[in-house]
mmCIF file of C-alpha atoms in Angstrom:
data_model
loop_
_atom_site.group_PDB
_atom_site.id
_atom_site.type_symbol
_atom_site.label_atom_id
_atom_site.label_comp_id
_atom_site.label_asym_id
_atom_site.label_seq_id
_atom_site.Cartn_x
_atom_site.Cartn_y
_atom_site.Cartn_z
ATOM 1 C CA GLY A 1 -1.197 20.874 -13.053
ATOM 2 C CA GLU A 2 1.499 18.061 -14.335
ATOM 3 C CA SER A 3 -1.167 15.407 -15.386
ATOM 4 C CA VAL A 4 -3.426 17.859 -17.169
ATOM 5 C CA GLY A 5 -3.747 17.650 -21.120
ATOM 6 C CA LEU A 6 -3.715 13.742 -20.931
ATOM 7 C CA HIS A 7 -6.004 12.831 -23.607
ATOM 8 C CA LEU A 8 -7.902 10.785 -21.365
ATOM 9 C CA PRO A 9 -11.690 9.322 -20.833
ATOM 10 C CA THR A 10 -13.285 11.549 -18.188
ATOM 11 C CA LEU A 11 -15.993 10.211 -15.455
ATOM 12 C CA SER A 12 -17.838 13.325 -14.027
ATOM 13 C CA VAL A 13 -19.400 12.284 -10.360
ATOM 14 C CA GLN A 14 -21.141 14.920 -7.952
ATOM 15 C CA GLU A 15 -19.991 14.849 -5.030
ATOM 16 C CA GLY A 16 -21.026 12.217 -2.367
ATOM 17 C CA ASP A 17 -22.024 9.742 -5.027
ATOM 18 C CA ASN A 18 -20.075 6.844 -5.655
ATOM 19 C CA SER A 19 -17.352 6.497 -8.384
ATOM 20 C CA ILE A 20 -16.552 3.275 -10.523
ATOM 21 C CA ILE A 21 -13.566 3.543 -12.607
ATOM 22 C CA ASN A 22 -12.945 0.701 -15.092
ATOM 23 C CA CYS A 23 -9.745 -1.102 -16.471
ATOM 24 C CA ALA A 24 -9.120 -3.771 -18.898
ATOM 25 C CA TYR A 25 -6.083 -5.384 -18.738
ATOM 26 C CA SER A 26 -3.803 -7.585 -21.146
ATOM 27 C CA ASN A 27 -1.922 -10.334 -19.642
ATOM 28 C CA SER A 28 -4.072 -13.057 -18.537
ATOM 29 C CA ALA A 29 -0.836 -14.006 -16.862
ATOM 30 C CA SER A 30 -0.694 -11.010 -14.659
ATOM 31 C CA ASP A 31 -1.033 -12.356 -10.893
ATOM 32 C CA TYR A 32 -1.024 -8.632 -9.169
ATOM 33 C CA PHE A 33 -3.087 -5.566 -9.814
ATOM 34 C CA ILE A 34 -2.601 -1.833 -8.606
ATOM 35 C CA TRP A 35 -4.757 1.254 -8.657
ATOM 36 C CA TYR A 36 -2.632 4.205 -8.916
ATOM 37 C CA LYS A 37 -4.003 8.154 -8.329
ATOM 38 C CA GLN A 38 -2.301 11.090 -9.611
ATOM 39 C CA GLU A 39 -3.159 14.259 -8.576
ATOM 40 C CA SER A 40 -2.255 17.345 -10.307
ATOM 41 C CA GLY A 41 1.579 18.039 -9.993
ATOM 42 C CA LYS A 42 2.241 14.901 -8.524
ATOM 43 C CA GLY A 43 3.618 11.718 -9.204
ATOM 44 C CA PRO A 44 1.096 8.475 -9.078
ATOM 45 C CA GLN A 45 0.656 7.368 -5.537
ATOM 46 C CA PHE A 46 -0.780 3.581 -4.675
ATOM 47 C CA ILE A 47 -4.163 3.209 -3.723
ATOM 48 C CA ILE A 48 -5.141 -0.137 -3.099
ATOM 49 C CA ASP A 49 -3.637 -3.681 -4.953
ATOM 50 C CA ILE A 50 -4.951 -6.971 -5.370
ATOM 51 C CA ARG A 51 -3.845 -10.400 -5.991
ATOM 52 C CA SER A 52 -5.219 -12.601 -8.916
ATOM 53 C CA ASN A 53 -6.226 -15.270 -6.303
ATOM 54 C CA MET A 54 -8.743 -12.498 -5.035
ATOM 55 C CA ASP A 55 -12.120 -11.311 -6.458
ATOM 56 C CA LYS A 56 -12.571 -8.084 -4.134
ATOM 57 C CA ARG A 57 -10.472 -5.988 -1.800
ATOM 58 C CA GLN A 58 -11.744 -3.410 0.237
ATOM 59 C CA GLY A 59 -9.914 -0.450 1.516
ATOM 60 C CA GLN A 60 -10.929 2.797 3.100
ATOM 61 C CA ARG A 61 -13.699 4.126 1.080
ATOM 62 C CA VAL A 62 -12.289 2.009 -2.033
ATOM 63 C CA THR A 63 -12.932 -1.179 -3.368
ATOM 64 C CA VAL A 64 -11.304 -2.996 -6.195
ATOM 65 C CA LEU A 65 -12.822 -5.819 -7.936
ATOM 66 C CA LEU A 66 -11.091 -8.099 -10.407
ATOM 67 C CA ASN A 67 -12.762 -10.350 -12.820
ATOM 68 C CA LYS A 68 -10.307 -12.308 -14.300
ATOM 69 C CA THR A 69 -12.831 -14.385 -16.916
ATOM 70 C CA VAL A 70 -12.705 -11.015 -18.678
ATOM 71 C CA LYS A 71 -9.520 -9.694 -17.871
ATOM 72 C CA HIS A 72 -11.621 -6.649 -15.989
ATOM 73 C CA LEU A 73 -10.679 -4.718 -13.101
ATOM 74 C CA SER A 74 -12.324 -2.017 -11.449
ATOM 75 C CA LEU A 75 -12.216 0.864 -8.728
ATOM 76 C CA GLN A 76 -15.192 1.901 -6.471
ATOM 77 C CA ILE A 77 -14.792 4.887 -4.503
ATOM 78 C CA ALA A 78 -17.178 5.757 -2.100
ATOM 79 C CA ALA A 79 -18.734 8.944 -1.141
ATOM 80 C CA THR A 80 -16.462 10.691 -3.943
ATOM 81 C CA GLN A 81 -14.995 13.716 -2.577
ATOM 82 C CA PRO A 82 -13.325 16.899 -4.345
ATOM 83 C CA GLY A 83 -9.903 15.634 -2.946
ATOM 84 C CA ASP A 84 -10.636 12.332 -5.219
ATOM 85 C CA SER A 85 -10.499 14.551 -8.201
ATOM 86 C CA ALA A 86 -7.228 12.814 -9.979
ATOM 87 C CA VAL A 87 -6.116 10.795 -12.640
ATOM 88 C CA TYR A 88 -6.301 6.999 -11.812
ATOM 89 C CA PHE A 89 -4.555 4.292 -13.152
ATOM 90 C CA CYS A 90 -4.370 0.374 -13.099
ATOM 91 C CA ALA A 91 -1.209 -1.797 -13.427
ATOM 92 C CA GLU A 92 -0.471 -5.029 -13.698
ATOM 93 C CA ASP A 93 2.220 -7.061 -12.666
ATOM 94 C CA SER A 94 3.293 -10.534 -14.325
ATOM 95 C CA GLY A 95 6.161 -11.236 -12.116
ATOM 96 C CA ASN A 96 8.617 -11.057 -15.168
ATOM 97 C CA THR A 97 8.790 -7.391 -16.096
ATOM 98 C CA PRO A 98 8.147 -3.932 -14.492
ATOM 99 C CA LEU A 99 4.427 -2.792 -13.889
ATOM 100 C CA VAL A 100 2.593 -2.083 -17.009
ATOM 101 C CA PHE A 101 0.209 1.105 -16.794
ATOM 102 C CA GLY A 102 -3.163 1.239 -18.495
ATOM 103 C CA LYS A 103 -4.169 4.840 -20.417
ATOM 104 C CA GLY A 104 -5.846 6.168 -17.168
ATOM 105 C CA THR A 105 -9.077 7.663 -16.413
ATOM 106 C CA ARG A 106 -9.609 11.590 -14.883
ATOM 107 C CA LEU A 107 -12.083 11.331 -12.315
ATOM 108 C CA SER A 108 -13.778 15.198 -11.912
ATOM 109 C CA VAL A 109 -15.893 15.576 -8.900
ATOM 110 C CA ILE A 110 -18.893 18.063 -8.971
ATOM 111 C CA ALA A 111 -19.072 20.004 -5.771
ATOM 112 C CA ASP B 1 6.790 13.599 0.711
ATOM 113 C CA SER B 2 7.046 10.024 -1.331
ATOM 114 C CA GLY B 3 10.498 9.680 -0.139
ATOM 115 C CA VAL B 4 11.544 9.516 -3.930
ATOM 116 C CA THR B 5 13.321 12.536 -4.674
ATOM 117 C CA GLN B 6 13.708 13.855 -8.401
ATOM 118 C CA THR B 7 15.627 16.889 -9.771
ATOM 119 C CA PRO B 8 15.150 19.372 -11.536
ATOM 120 C CA LYS B 9 11.227 19.839 -11.400
ATOM 121 C CA HIS B 10 11.249 21.554 -14.490
ATOM 122 C CA LEU B 11 13.475 21.851 -17.694
ATOM 123 C CA ILE B 12 13.197 23.814 -20.738
ATOM 124 C CA THR B 13 15.907 23.066 -23.238
ATOM 125 C CA ALA B 14 16.329 23.479 -26.800
ATOM 126 C CA THR B 15 16.371 20.688 -29.710
ATOM 127 C CA GLY B 16 19.495 18.927 -29.875
ATOM 128 C CA GLN B 17 20.601 19.440 -26.662
ATOM 129 C CA ARG B 18 21.466 17.107 -23.941
ATOM 130 C CA VAL B 19 20.078 16.891 -20.235
ATOM 131 C CA THR B 20 20.244 14.657 -17.296
ATOM 132 C CA LEU B 21 17.400 14.056 -14.787
ATOM 133 C CA ARG B 22 18.486 12.913 -11.456
ATOM 134 C CA CYS B 23 16.654 10.352 -9.099
ATOM 135 C CA SER B 24 17.086 9.628 -5.289
ATOM 136 C CA PRO B 25 15.103 6.335 -4.206
ATOM 137 C CA ARG B 26 13.102 5.742 -1.258
ATOM 138 C CA SER B 27 15.675 4.641 1.441
ATOM 139 C CA GLY B 28 16.160 0.822 1.501
ATOM 140 C CA ASP B 29 14.885 0.149 -2.208
ATOM 141 C CA LEU B 30 17.385 -1.216 -4.958
ATOM 142 C CA SER B 31 15.013 -0.979 -7.564
ATOM 143 C CA VAL B 32 14.480 2.027 -9.681
ATOM 144 C CA TYR B 33 12.329 2.419 -12.644
ATOM 145 C CA TRP B 34 11.998 5.232 -15.120
ATOM 146 C CA TYR B 35 8.611 6.283 -16.845
ATOM 147 C CA GLN B 36 7.633 8.770 -19.632
ATOM 148 C CA GLN B 37 4.535 10.222 -19.275
ATOM 149 C CA SER B 38 3.041 12.025 -22.568
ATOM 150 C CA LEU B 39 -0.017 13.477 -23.730
ATOM 151 C CA ASP B 40 -1.161 10.382 -26.019
ATOM 152 C CA GLN B 41 1.081 7.570 -24.296
ATOM 153 C CA GLY B 42 0.213 7.559 -20.746
ATOM 154 C CA LEU B 43 3.232 6.209 -18.263
ATOM 155 C CA GLN B 44 5.385 4.610 -20.651
ATOM 156 C CA PHE B 45 8.396 2.492 -19.148
ATOM 157 C CA LEU B 46 12.109 3.153 -20.157
ATOM 158 C CA ILE B 47 13.985 1.454 -17.969
ATOM 159 C CA GLN B 48 14.827 -0.413 -14.769
ATOM 160 C CA TYR B 49 17.828 -0.783 -12.530
ATOM 161 C CA TYR B 50 18.289 -2.773 -9.537
ATOM 162 C CA ASN B 51 21.421 -2.481 -7.209
ATOM 163 C CA GLY B 52 23.409 -0.907 -9.846
ATOM 164 C CA GLU B 53 22.605 -3.010 -12.873
ATOM 165 C CA GLU B 54 20.242 -2.716 -15.488
ATOM 166 C CA ARG B 55 17.313 -5.045 -15.001
ATOM 167 C CA ALA B 56 15.055 -4.444 -17.758
ATOM 168 C CA LYS B 57 14.684 -2.365 -20.538
ATOM 169 C CA GLY B 58 11.046 -0.881 -22.106
ATOM 170 C CA ASN B 59 10.218 1.729 -25.188
ATOM 171 C CA ILE B 60 13.578 3.478 -24.803
ATOM 172 C CA LEU B 61 15.170 5.215 -27.503
ATOM 173 C CA GLU B 62 18.699 4.811 -28.507
ATOM 174 C CA ARG B 63 19.375 8.720 -27.474
ATOM 175 C CA PHE B 64 18.660 7.715 -23.960
ATOM 176 C CA SER B 65 20.566 6.363 -21.024
ATOM 177 C CA ALA B 66 20.355 5.725 -18.045
ATOM 178 C CA GLN B 67 22.791 4.476 -14.973
ATOM 179 C CA GLN B 68 22.291 3.823 -11.306
ATOM 180 C CA PHE B 69 25.061 4.608 -8.869
ATOM 181 C CA PRO B 70 26.636 2.763 -6.021
ATOM 182 C CA ASP B 71 24.810 5.057 -3.585
ATOM 183 C CA LEU B 72 21.591 3.780 -5.602
ATOM 184 C CA HIS B 73 20.716 7.141 -7.288
ATOM 185 C CA SER B 74 20.044 7.045 -10.879
ATOM 186 C CA GLU B 75 20.135 9.219 -13.722
ATOM 187 C CA LEU B 76 18.080 9.496 -16.965
ATOM 188 C CA ASN B 77 20.333 10.954 -19.976
ATOM 189 C CA LEU B 78 18.563 12.725 -22.920
ATOM 190 C CA SER B 79 20.664 13.020 -25.813
ATOM 191 C CA SER B 80 19.914 15.160 -29.334
ATOM 192 C CA LEU B 81 16.444 16.194 -27.649
ATOM 193 C CA GLU B 82 13.545 16.566 -30.341
ATOM 194 C CA LEU B 83 10.321 18.440 -29.698
ATOM 195 C CA GLY B 84 8.459 15.064 -29.209
ATOM 196 C CA ASP B 85 10.688 14.417 -26.021
ATOM 197 C CA SER B 86 8.621 16.973 -24.208
ATOM 198 C CA ALA B 87 7.108 14.797 -21.463
ATOM 199 C CA LEU B 88 6.842 14.387 -17.722
ATOM 200 C CA TYR B 89 9.655 11.967 -16.561
ATOM 201 C CA PHE B 90 8.890 9.968 -13.419
ATOM 202 C CA CYS B 91 11.170 7.644 -11.492
ATOM 203 C CA ALA B 92 9.862 5.200 -9.393
ATOM 204 C CA SER B 93 11.476 2.996 -6.856
ATOM 205 C CA SER B 94 10.526 -0.504 -4.867
ATOM 206 C CA ALA B 95 11.911 -2.683 -2.254
ATOM 207 C CA PRO B 96 13.856 -5.867 -2.997
ATOM 208 C CA ARG B 97 11.100 -8.181 -4.670
ATOM 209 C CA GLY B 98 8.684 -5.986 -4.108
ATOM 210 C CA VAL B 99 5.953 -4.673 -6.575
ATOM 211 C CA ARG B 100 4.498 -1.872 -5.215
ATOM 212 C CA TYR B 101 6.380 1.253 -6.949
ATOM 213 C CA THR B 102 6.781 4.515 -5.164
ATOM 214 C CA PHE B 103 6.778 7.527 -7.435
ATOM 215 C CA GLY B 104 8.722 10.876 -7.413
ATOM 216 C CA SER B 105 6.850 14.246 -8.413
ATOM 217 C CA GLY B 106 8.387 13.960 -11.828
ATOM 218 C CA THR B 107 10.426 16.120 -13.972
ATOM 219 C CA ARG B 108 8.751 18.050 -16.520
ATOM 220 C CA LEU B 109 11.001 18.617 -19.959
ATOM 221 C CA THR B 110 10.361 20.981 -22.432
ATOM 222 C CA VAL B 111 12.054 21.224 -25.544
ATOM 223 C CA VAL B 112 11.627 24.150 -27.329
#
């Protein structure tokens, strides 16, 4: 796949378990954060976002948590499925520059 | 289909050559962003255009240039190619004042 080969941290999770992917962001002035999923052979796809005035936001099977004190973002995926296998990127927006992406984490789901 | 179209999907060329990557943004989006994804660097921002004008510049080499045309499609020109330019090049677009980017499927460039 197109994203294979990236030298990324990998998280291996059993199918059906919950996954937690972490991200440390750099700019304390960032006020908007997004998680993207990149499947093999595809471009990054939007999953969920959160504004800095929130601590938590839930979507379908996904939850994003924001801890501004330690500049930490996490993505929780409930009941992980094989289709969740991908590289996950967090991105931050400070309003003045284009999105800055983190290095990414590869999620591998074990059937 | 994300609505952002990138061509070609794959490109193999020799060192020293020049190539042009093309991107058509999602309908209604005025901003186009180019990102490079290589093995060790993740997604690196190259350049942004908004409604035909350059808006922001990232770590784009002088050998690289881009433009956005009146119909809002964009081209990224890479010249004097080196082996290290081999990477995936992604284009993304966003709505006016929007920060949620929509990415294309990318162009895989291999320089041999």
